[in-house]
Amino acid sequence: MLKSHSFYAYLAFKLATALLAVAGAVVLLLALTRFIPGDPATVILGSRATPEAVAILNARMGLDRPLAEQALAFFARLFTGDLGQDVFNGRPVLTLVAAALPNTAALAVSAILLAIIIGVPLAVLSAHRPGGKADSLIAFVSVGFISTPSFVVSVFLLLFFAVSLRLFPVLGAGDRGNLADQLWHLVLPSAALAVGWIGYIARLLRSSLLEVLGESHVRTLRAYGVSEARILLKYALKPALIPTIAILGMGFGELLGGAVFAEVIFNRPGLGSLIYDAIRTRNYPLVQGGVFVIVLLYVLTNLAADLLQTFLDPQERSRLTSAAGEGR
């Protein structure tokens, strides 16, 4: 177990880094809104809007203030849980984001679970006999999965399995209250998001497994006659999964962002489609609130994965404990 003071120092450093990342992303987001072509108030109100109406709407969205003042106002509202108001209906952005987030989270979770369920066995099979036919085939398929964009996979799955074969529903998220129907609607979009991560997990975990299998304690197990399959599954898989955990934390955050394409293509209600519609209509408070939530979840999942990796990795725990001892 880590020394308490070393753990708290490490946790404080990670939290400070996460807060800086979120703050930097918010400032960058506010700056980028200034470079989008066209005046947002004119786009929303139409070309016949009076200058007075345009000025009032720009002031309502805070676009008449300097960038630094906009950022300070945004952070000040965050402390009260206020992400602003929708330009068109006046509803709180937090309410709209909270209503859309469960669908996006369900899509991201199902995609990462699917990637784990398929990617881990592929990695084990590939590492069992490196250089063999199965290893070569899995390597070829994994690279193909990694290099194919998720929106291309989304369009292919939609056209082939939903439109041509009619095996899955084409659009939507299923009937509310009907869990089976909602899960059935999740199959194609979650598969589209999972494809790339299946390849990542298979290649990364294979490399970790081969590294663990080359260590001295594994050679000792072989000398005692322990079967290769038992060594692989019982003694090598757990330590080999440690580097994969950090990648999965990053992957979950990226899946939340990548869900934009899947939700638009499959017409699923969620955070991605909400942000897409807000960008299209120049509804900047909704864009800023939605992107902020995605950035926050991305940073938090990475932080959780990093801390979990630290606890699972004996070398990292030893390093922190040694650092604490030197600091005394």
Tab-separated table of C-alpha atoms in Angstrom:
chain	number	residue	atom	x	y	z
A	1	MET	CA	0.000	0.000	0.000
A	2	LEU	CA	1.204	3.513	-0.777
A	3	LYS	CA	2.308	5.756	2.046
A	4	SER	CA	-0.594	8.105	2.770
A	5	HIS	CA	1.312	11.370	2.259
A	6	SER	CA	2.899	10.169	-0.980
A	7	PHE	CA	-0.503	9.123	-2.286
A	8	TYR	CA	-2.090	12.467	-1.379
A	9	ALA	CA	0.763	14.367	-3.028
A	10	TYR	CA	0.417	12.232	-6.132
A	11	LEU	CA	-3.372	12.668	-6.146
A	12	ALA	CA	-3.064	16.446	-5.692
A	13	PHE	CA	-0.656	16.639	-8.630
A	14	LYS	CA	-2.991	14.599	-10.847
A	15	LEU	CA	-6.024	16.678	-9.848
A	16	ALA	CA	-4.171	19.928	-10.522
A	17	THR	CA	-3.110	18.629	-13.936
A	18	ALA	CA	-6.702	17.604	-14.707
A	19	LEU	CA	-8.059	21.014	-13.695
A	20	LEU	CA	-5.490	22.786	-15.869
A	21	ALA	CA	-6.422	20.566	-18.812
A	22	VAL	CA	-10.121	21.374	-18.390
A	23	ALA	CA	-9.431	25.095	-18.005
A	24	GLY	CA	-7.209	25.129	-21.084
A	25	ALA	CA	-9.852	23.292	-23.111
A	26	VAL	CA	-12.525	25.814	-22.077
A	27	VAL	CA	-10.362	28.786	-23.051
A	28	LEU	CA	-9.519	27.132	-26.379
A	29	LEU	CA	-13.202	26.428	-27.010
A	30	LEU	CA	-14.171	30.040	-26.315
A	31	ALA	CA	-11.392	31.226	-28.616
A	32	LEU	CA	-12.429	28.913	-31.446
A	33	THR	CA	-15.966	30.283	-31.456
A	34	ARG	CA	-14.525	33.589	-32.624
A	35	PHE	CA	-13.080	32.000	-35.766
A	36	ILE	CA	-16.277	30.318	-36.983
A	37	PRO	CA	-17.405	32.153	-40.158
A	38	GLY	CA	-20.475	34.336	-39.872
A	39	ASP	CA	-21.900	36.328	-37.018
A	40	PRO	CA	-23.834	33.855	-34.834
A	41	ALA	CA	-26.560	36.337	-33.931
A	42	THR	CA	-27.145	37.134	-37.614
A	43	VAL	CA	-27.273	33.412	-38.454
A	44	ILE	CA	-29.802	32.777	-35.680
A	45	LEU	CA	-32.025	35.819	-36.294
A	46	GLY	CA	-31.709	35.918	-40.068
A	47	SER	CA	-30.287	38.484	-42.479
A	48	ARG	CA	-33.200	40.882	-41.913
A	49	ALA	CA	-32.535	41.247	-38.185
A	50	THR	CA	-31.971	44.773	-36.959
A	51	PRO	CA	-28.547	45.779	-35.584
A	52	GLU	CA	-30.163	46.308	-32.195
A	53	ALA	CA	-31.538	42.755	-32.109
A	54	VAL	CA	-28.167	41.348	-33.202
A	55	ALA	CA	-26.394	43.312	-30.470
A	56	ILE	CA	-28.857	42.120	-27.815
A	57	LEU	CA	-28.434	38.459	-28.789
A	58	ASN	CA	-24.630	38.740	-28.904
A	59	ALA	CA	-24.721	40.265	-25.416
A	60	ARG	CA	-27.034	37.478	-24.229
A	61	MET	CA	-24.505	34.882	-25.445
A	62	GLY	CA	-21.609	36.891	-23.993
A	63	LEU	CA	-19.940	37.303	-27.395
A	64	ASP	CA	-19.608	41.071	-26.968
A	65	ARG	CA	-17.056	40.624	-24.167
A	66	PRO	CA	-13.283	40.099	-24.425
A	67	LEU	CA	-12.111	36.486	-24.390
A	68	ALA	CA	-10.632	36.711	-20.881
A	69	GLU	CA	-13.873	38.127	-19.503
A	70	GLN	CA	-15.891	35.388	-21.229
A	71	ALA	CA	-13.664	32.712	-19.685
A	72	LEU	CA	-13.929	34.212	-16.186
A	73	ALA	CA	-17.719	34.462	-16.492
A	74	PHE	CA	-17.934	30.846	-17.678
A	75	PHE	CA	-15.837	29.571	-14.758
A	76	ALA	CA	-17.805	31.697	-12.297
A	77	ARG	CA	-21.077	30.136	-13.493
A	78	LEU	CA	-19.611	26.649	-13.155
A	79	PHE	CA	-19.383	27.008	-9.385
A	80	THR	CA	-23.177	27.356	-9.274
A	81	GLY	CA	-23.775	24.541	-11.760
A	82	ASP	CA	-24.847	26.969	-14.477
A	83	LEU	CA	-23.738	26.150	-18.036
A	84	GLY	CA	-25.852	28.894	-19.576
A	85	GLN	CA	-29.184	28.847	-21.384
A	86	ASP	CA	-30.303	27.567	-24.751
A	87	VAL	CA	-30.583	30.503	-27.151
A	88	PHE	CA	-33.827	29.319	-28.745
A	89	ASN	CA	-35.970	28.042	-25.876
A	90	GLY	CA	-34.246	29.494	-22.816
A	91	ARG	CA	-33.917	26.103	-21.126
A	92	PRO	CA	-30.812	25.533	-18.962
A	93	VAL	CA	-27.987	23.943	-20.925
A	94	LEU	CA	-27.258	21.648	-17.979
A	95	THR	CA	-30.773	20.199	-18.217
A	96	LEU	CA	-30.413	19.510	-21.950
A	97	VAL	CA	-26.964	17.969	-21.534
A	98	ALA	CA	-28.084	15.817	-18.603
A	99	ALA	CA	-31.012	14.500	-20.655
A	100	ALA	CA	-28.766	13.611	-23.615
A	101	LEU	CA	-25.787	12.215	-21.699
A	102	PRO	CA	-27.243	8.781	-20.701
A	103	ASN	CA	-27.706	7.753	-24.349
A	104	THR	CA	-24.138	8.764	-25.203
A	105	ALA	CA	-22.728	7.084	-22.090
A	106	ALA	CA	-24.616	3.865	-22.919
A	107	LEU	CA	-23.162	3.963	-26.435
A	108	ALA	CA	-19.603	4.538	-25.186
A	109	VAL	CA	-19.818	1.878	-22.460
A	110	SER	CA	-21.263	-0.733	-24.826
A	111	ALA	CA	-18.566	0.055	-27.399
A	112	ILE	CA	-15.683	-0.274	-24.927
A	113	LEU	CA	-17.158	-3.502	-23.489
A	114	LEU	CA	-17.484	-4.932	-26.991
A	115	ALA	CA	-13.887	-3.940	-27.734
A	116	ILE	CA	-12.692	-5.695	-24.551
A	117	ILE	CA	-14.767	-8.843	-25.158
A	118	ILE	CA	-13.322	-9.243	-28.671
A	119	GLY	CA	-9.895	-7.614	-28.313
A	120	VAL	CA	-8.639	-9.509	-25.241
A	121	PRO	CA	-9.226	-13.034	-26.662
A	122	LEU	CA	-7.626	-11.954	-29.944
A	123	ALA	CA	-4.555	-10.736	-28.038
A	124	VAL	CA	-4.303	-13.968	-26.038
A	125	LEU	CA	-4.682	-16.088	-29.170
A	126	SER	CA	-2.079	-14.003	-30.972
A	127	ALA	CA	0.426	-14.167	-28.104
A	128	HIS	CA	-0.049	-17.914	-27.601
A	129	ARG	CA	1.952	-18.675	-30.747
A	130	PRO	CA	3.699	-15.509	-31.957
A	131	GLY	CA	4.623	-15.605	-35.601
A	132	GLY	CA	2.071	-18.277	-36.428
A	133	LYS	CA	-0.766	-18.086	-38.919
A	134	ALA	CA	-3.294	-16.936	-36.319
A	135	ASP	CA	-0.913	-14.220	-35.129
A	136	SER	CA	-0.347	-12.960	-38.672
A	137	LEU	CA	-4.051	-12.957	-39.480
A	138	ILE	CA	-4.965	-11.152	-36.253
A	139	ALA	CA	-2.213	-8.579	-36.879
A	140	PHE	CA	-3.561	-7.916	-40.384
A	141	VAL	CA	-7.143	-7.592	-39.168
A	142	SER	CA	-6.145	-5.404	-36.194
A	143	VAL	CA	-4.223	-2.928	-38.351
A	144	GLY	CA	-7.189	-2.783	-40.720
A	145	PHE	CA	-9.543	-2.067	-37.832
A	146	ILE	CA	-7.281	0.658	-36.427
A	147	SER	CA	-6.872	2.442	-39.756
A	148	THR	CA	-10.571	2.502	-40.654
A	149	PRO	CA	-12.423	5.640	-39.433
A	150	SER	CA	-15.471	4.985	-37.301
A	151	PHE	CA	-17.763	7.051	-39.532
A	152	VAL	CA	-16.843	4.839	-42.511
A	153	VAL	CA	-17.649	1.736	-40.467
A	154	SER	CA	-20.914	3.381	-39.346
A	155	VAL	CA	-22.045	4.011	-42.913
A	156	PHE	CA	-21.069	0.482	-44.006
A	157	LEU	CA	-22.868	-1.208	-41.107
A	158	LEU	CA	-25.942	0.959	-41.625
A	159	LEU	CA	-26.180	0.245	-45.367
A	160	PHE	CA	-25.331	-3.463	-45.176
A	161	PHE	CA	-26.895	-4.801	-41.987
A	162	ALA	CA	-29.783	-2.344	-41.554
A	163	VAL	CA	-30.781	-1.268	-45.072
A	164	SER	CA	-29.797	-4.279	-47.231
A	165	LEU	CA	-30.194	-7.249	-44.875
A	166	ARG	CA	-32.672	-5.546	-42.504
A	167	LEU	CA	-31.256	-7.424	-39.539
A	168	PHE	CA	-31.046	-4.356	-37.294
A	169	PRO	CA	-33.060	-1.165	-36.913
A	170	VAL	CA	-31.956	1.697	-39.147
A	171	LEU	CA	-32.351	4.769	-36.955
A	172	GLY	CA	-33.148	5.887	-33.422
A	173	ALA	CA	-32.387	4.651	-29.921
A	174	GLY	CA	-35.359	2.348	-29.371
A	175	ASP	CA	-38.600	2.729	-27.445
A	176	ARG	CA	-38.212	4.346	-24.058
A	177	GLY	CA	-38.901	1.786	-21.340
A	178	ASN	CA	-38.210	-1.162	-23.642
A	179	LEU	CA	-34.719	-2.296	-22.635
A	180	ALA	CA	-34.501	-5.069	-25.219
A	181	ASP	CA	-35.389	-2.671	-28.036
A	182	GLN	CA	-32.862	-0.104	-26.800
A	183	LEU	CA	-30.105	-2.727	-26.639
A	184	TRP	CA	-30.987	-3.910	-30.154
A	185	HIS	CA	-30.637	-0.322	-31.420
A	186	LEU	CA	-27.223	-0.138	-29.718
A	187	VAL	CA	-25.657	-3.022	-31.647
A	188	LEU	CA	-24.644	-1.276	-34.891
A	189	PRO	CA	-23.480	2.100	-33.481
A	190	SER	CA	-21.519	0.452	-30.660
A	191	ALA	CA	-19.913	-1.952	-33.146
A	192	ALA	CA	-18.947	0.975	-35.369
A	193	LEU	CA	-17.245	2.731	-32.435
A	194	ALA	CA	-15.635	-0.462	-31.098
A	195	VAL	CA	-13.906	-1.594	-34.301
A	196	GLY	CA	-10.843	0.637	-33.979
A	197	TRP	CA	-10.440	-0.126	-30.276
A	198	ILE	CA	-10.618	-3.868	-30.907
A	199	GLY	CA	-7.470	-3.466	-32.991
A	200	TYR	CA	-5.756	-1.246	-30.411
A	201	ILE	CA	-6.466	-3.624	-27.527
A	202	ALA	CA	-5.428	-6.690	-29.522
A	203	ARG	CA	-2.055	-5.205	-30.547
A	204	LEU	CA	-1.248	-3.502	-27.233
A	205	LEU	CA	-2.176	-6.466	-25.051
A	206	ARG	CA	-0.295	-8.878	-27.339
A	207	SER	CA	2.894	-6.822	-26.908
A	208	SER	CA	2.420	-6.703	-23.128
A	209	LEU	CA	1.781	-10.437	-22.960
A	210	LEU	CA	4.932	-11.250	-24.947
A	211	GLU	CA	6.939	-8.984	-22.638
A	212	VAL	CA	5.602	-10.724	-19.524
A	213	LEU	CA	6.096	-14.173	-21.055
A	214	GLY	CA	9.783	-13.370	-21.540
A	215	GLU	CA	10.410	-12.658	-17.842
A	216	SER	CA	12.405	-14.965	-15.584
A	217	HIS	CA	9.546	-16.114	-13.352
A	218	VAL	CA	7.682	-17.365	-16.439
A	219	ARG	CA	10.712	-19.409	-17.481
A	220	THR	CA	10.732	-20.890	-13.968
A	221	LEU	CA	7.078	-21.873	-14.322
A	222	ARG	CA	7.841	-23.552	-17.639
A	223	ALA	CA	10.717	-25.432	-16.013
A	224	TYR	CA	8.276	-26.798	-13.417
A	225	GLY	CA	6.078	-28.097	-16.199
A	226	VAL	CA	3.223	-25.598	-15.971
A	227	SER	CA	1.272	-25.615	-19.227
A	228	GLU	CA	1.612	-22.664	-21.615
A	229	ALA	CA	-2.116	-21.975	-21.574
A	230	ARG	CA	-2.153	-21.849	-17.733
A	231	ILE	CA	0.866	-19.529	-17.693
A	232	LEU	CA	-0.743	-17.264	-20.251
A	233	LEU	CA	-4.148	-16.985	-18.600
A	234	LYS	CA	-3.283	-17.173	-14.882
A	235	TYR	CA	0.164	-15.610	-14.538
A	236	ALA	CA	0.725	-13.371	-17.573
A	237	LEU	CA	-2.650	-11.857	-18.405
A	238	LYS	CA	-3.167	-9.836	-15.221
A	239	PRO	CA	0.158	-7.907	-15.271
A	240	ALA	CA	-0.111	-7.513	-19.053
A	241	LEU	CA	-3.479	-5.797	-18.641
A	242	ILE	CA	-1.973	-2.921	-16.618
A	243	PRO	CA	-0.811	-0.814	-19.631
A	244	THR	CA	-4.126	-1.535	-21.349
A	245	ILE	CA	-6.091	0.020	-18.485
A	246	ALA	CA	-4.631	3.465	-19.168
A	247	ILE	CA	-5.472	3.117	-22.857
A	248	LEU	CA	-9.037	2.107	-21.990
A	249	GLY	CA	-9.426	5.218	-19.825
A	250	MET	CA	-8.344	7.363	-22.744
A	251	GLY	CA	-10.471	5.250	-25.065
A	252	PHE	CA	-13.661	5.864	-23.099
A	253	GLY	CA	-13.121	9.616	-23.291
A	254	GLU	CA	-12.430	9.435	-27.018
A	255	LEU	CA	-15.505	7.293	-27.559
A	256	LEU	CA	-17.621	10.017	-25.978
A	257	GLY	CA	-16.255	12.434	-28.575
A	258	GLY	CA	-16.424	9.921	-31.412
A	259	ALA	CA	-20.061	9.226	-30.606
A	260	VAL	CA	-20.891	12.435	-32.489
A	261	PHE	CA	-20.510	10.678	-35.850
A	262	ALA	CA	-22.369	7.538	-34.796
A	263	GLU	CA	-25.244	9.486	-33.286
A	264	VAL	CA	-25.609	11.673	-36.369
A	265	ILE	CA	-25.374	8.757	-38.828
A	266	PHE	CA	-27.737	6.511	-36.849
A	267	ASN	CA	-29.936	9.457	-35.804
A	268	ARG	CA	-29.546	8.619	-32.128
A	269	PRO	CA	-30.511	11.209	-29.513
A	270	GLY	CA	-27.454	11.954	-27.415
A	271	LEU	CA	-24.773	14.439	-26.538
A	272	GLY	CA	-23.070	14.129	-29.921
A	273	SER	CA	-26.153	14.918	-31.958
A	274	LEU	CA	-27.052	17.681	-29.487
A	275	ILE	CA	-23.683	19.396	-30.037
A	276	TYR	CA	-23.880	18.853	-33.803
A	277	ASP	CA	-27.284	20.551	-34.006
A	278	ALA	CA	-26.056	23.356	-31.752
A	279	ILE	CA	-23.037	23.994	-34.005
A	280	ARG	CA	-25.236	23.973	-37.096
A	281	THR	CA	-27.582	26.557	-35.581
A	282	ARG	CA	-24.772	28.576	-33.891
A	283	ASN	CA	-26.277	27.897	-30.458
A	284	TYR	CA	-22.994	28.692	-28.712
A	285	PRO	CA	-24.063	28.296	-25.055
A	286	LEU	CA	-25.202	24.763	-25.855
A	287	VAL	CA	-22.003	24.029	-27.795
A	288	GLN	CA	-19.842	25.272	-24.947
A	289	GLY	CA	-21.782	23.381	-22.279
A	290	GLY	CA	-21.831	20.122	-24.239
A	291	VAL	CA	-18.153	20.213	-25.167
A	292	PHE	CA	-17.226	21.142	-21.593
A	293	VAL	CA	-19.009	18.038	-20.267
A	294	ILE	CA	-17.232	15.812	-22.825
A	295	VAL	CA	-13.839	17.324	-21.920
A	296	LEU	CA	-14.573	16.924	-18.205
A	297	LEU	CA	-15.555	13.263	-18.612
A	298	TYR	CA	-12.500	12.646	-20.792
A	299	VAL	CA	-10.167	14.091	-18.160
A	300	LEU	CA	-11.889	12.281	-15.272
A	301	THR	CA	-11.793	8.880	-17.004
A	302	ASN	CA	-8.116	9.358	-17.796
A	303	LEU	CA	-7.455	10.346	-14.184
A	304	ALA	CA	-9.333	7.299	-12.870
A	305	ALA	CA	-7.466	4.982	-15.253
A	306	ASP	CA	-4.132	6.535	-14.267
A	307	LEU	CA	-4.807	6.076	-10.544
A	308	LEU	CA	-6.018	2.513	-11.082
A	309	GLN	CA	-2.904	1.707	-13.088
A	310	THR	CA	-0.758	3.097	-10.264
A	311	PHE	CA	-2.402	0.806	-7.698
A	312	LEU	CA	-2.170	-2.247	-9.928
A	313	ASP	CA	1.446	-1.705	-10.980
A	314	PRO	CA	3.889	-2.799	-8.213
A	315	GLN	CA	6.762	-0.865	-9.813
A	316	GLU	CA	4.785	2.378	-9.786
A	317	ARG	CA	3.757	1.861	-6.154
A	318	SER	CA	7.383	1.185	-5.239
A	319	ARG	CA	8.494	4.348	-7.040
A	320	LEU	CA	6.010	6.507	-5.156
A	321	THR	CA	6.896	4.920	-1.811
A	322	SER	CA	10.615	5.479	-2.487
A	323	ALA	CA	9.969	9.081	-3.441
A	324	ALA	CA	8.079	9.591	-0.200
A	325	GLY	CA	10.963	8.085	1.783
A	326	GLU	CA	13.482	10.366	0.130
A	327	GLY	CA	11.326	13.389	0.840
A	328	ARG	CA	11.357	12.788	4.594
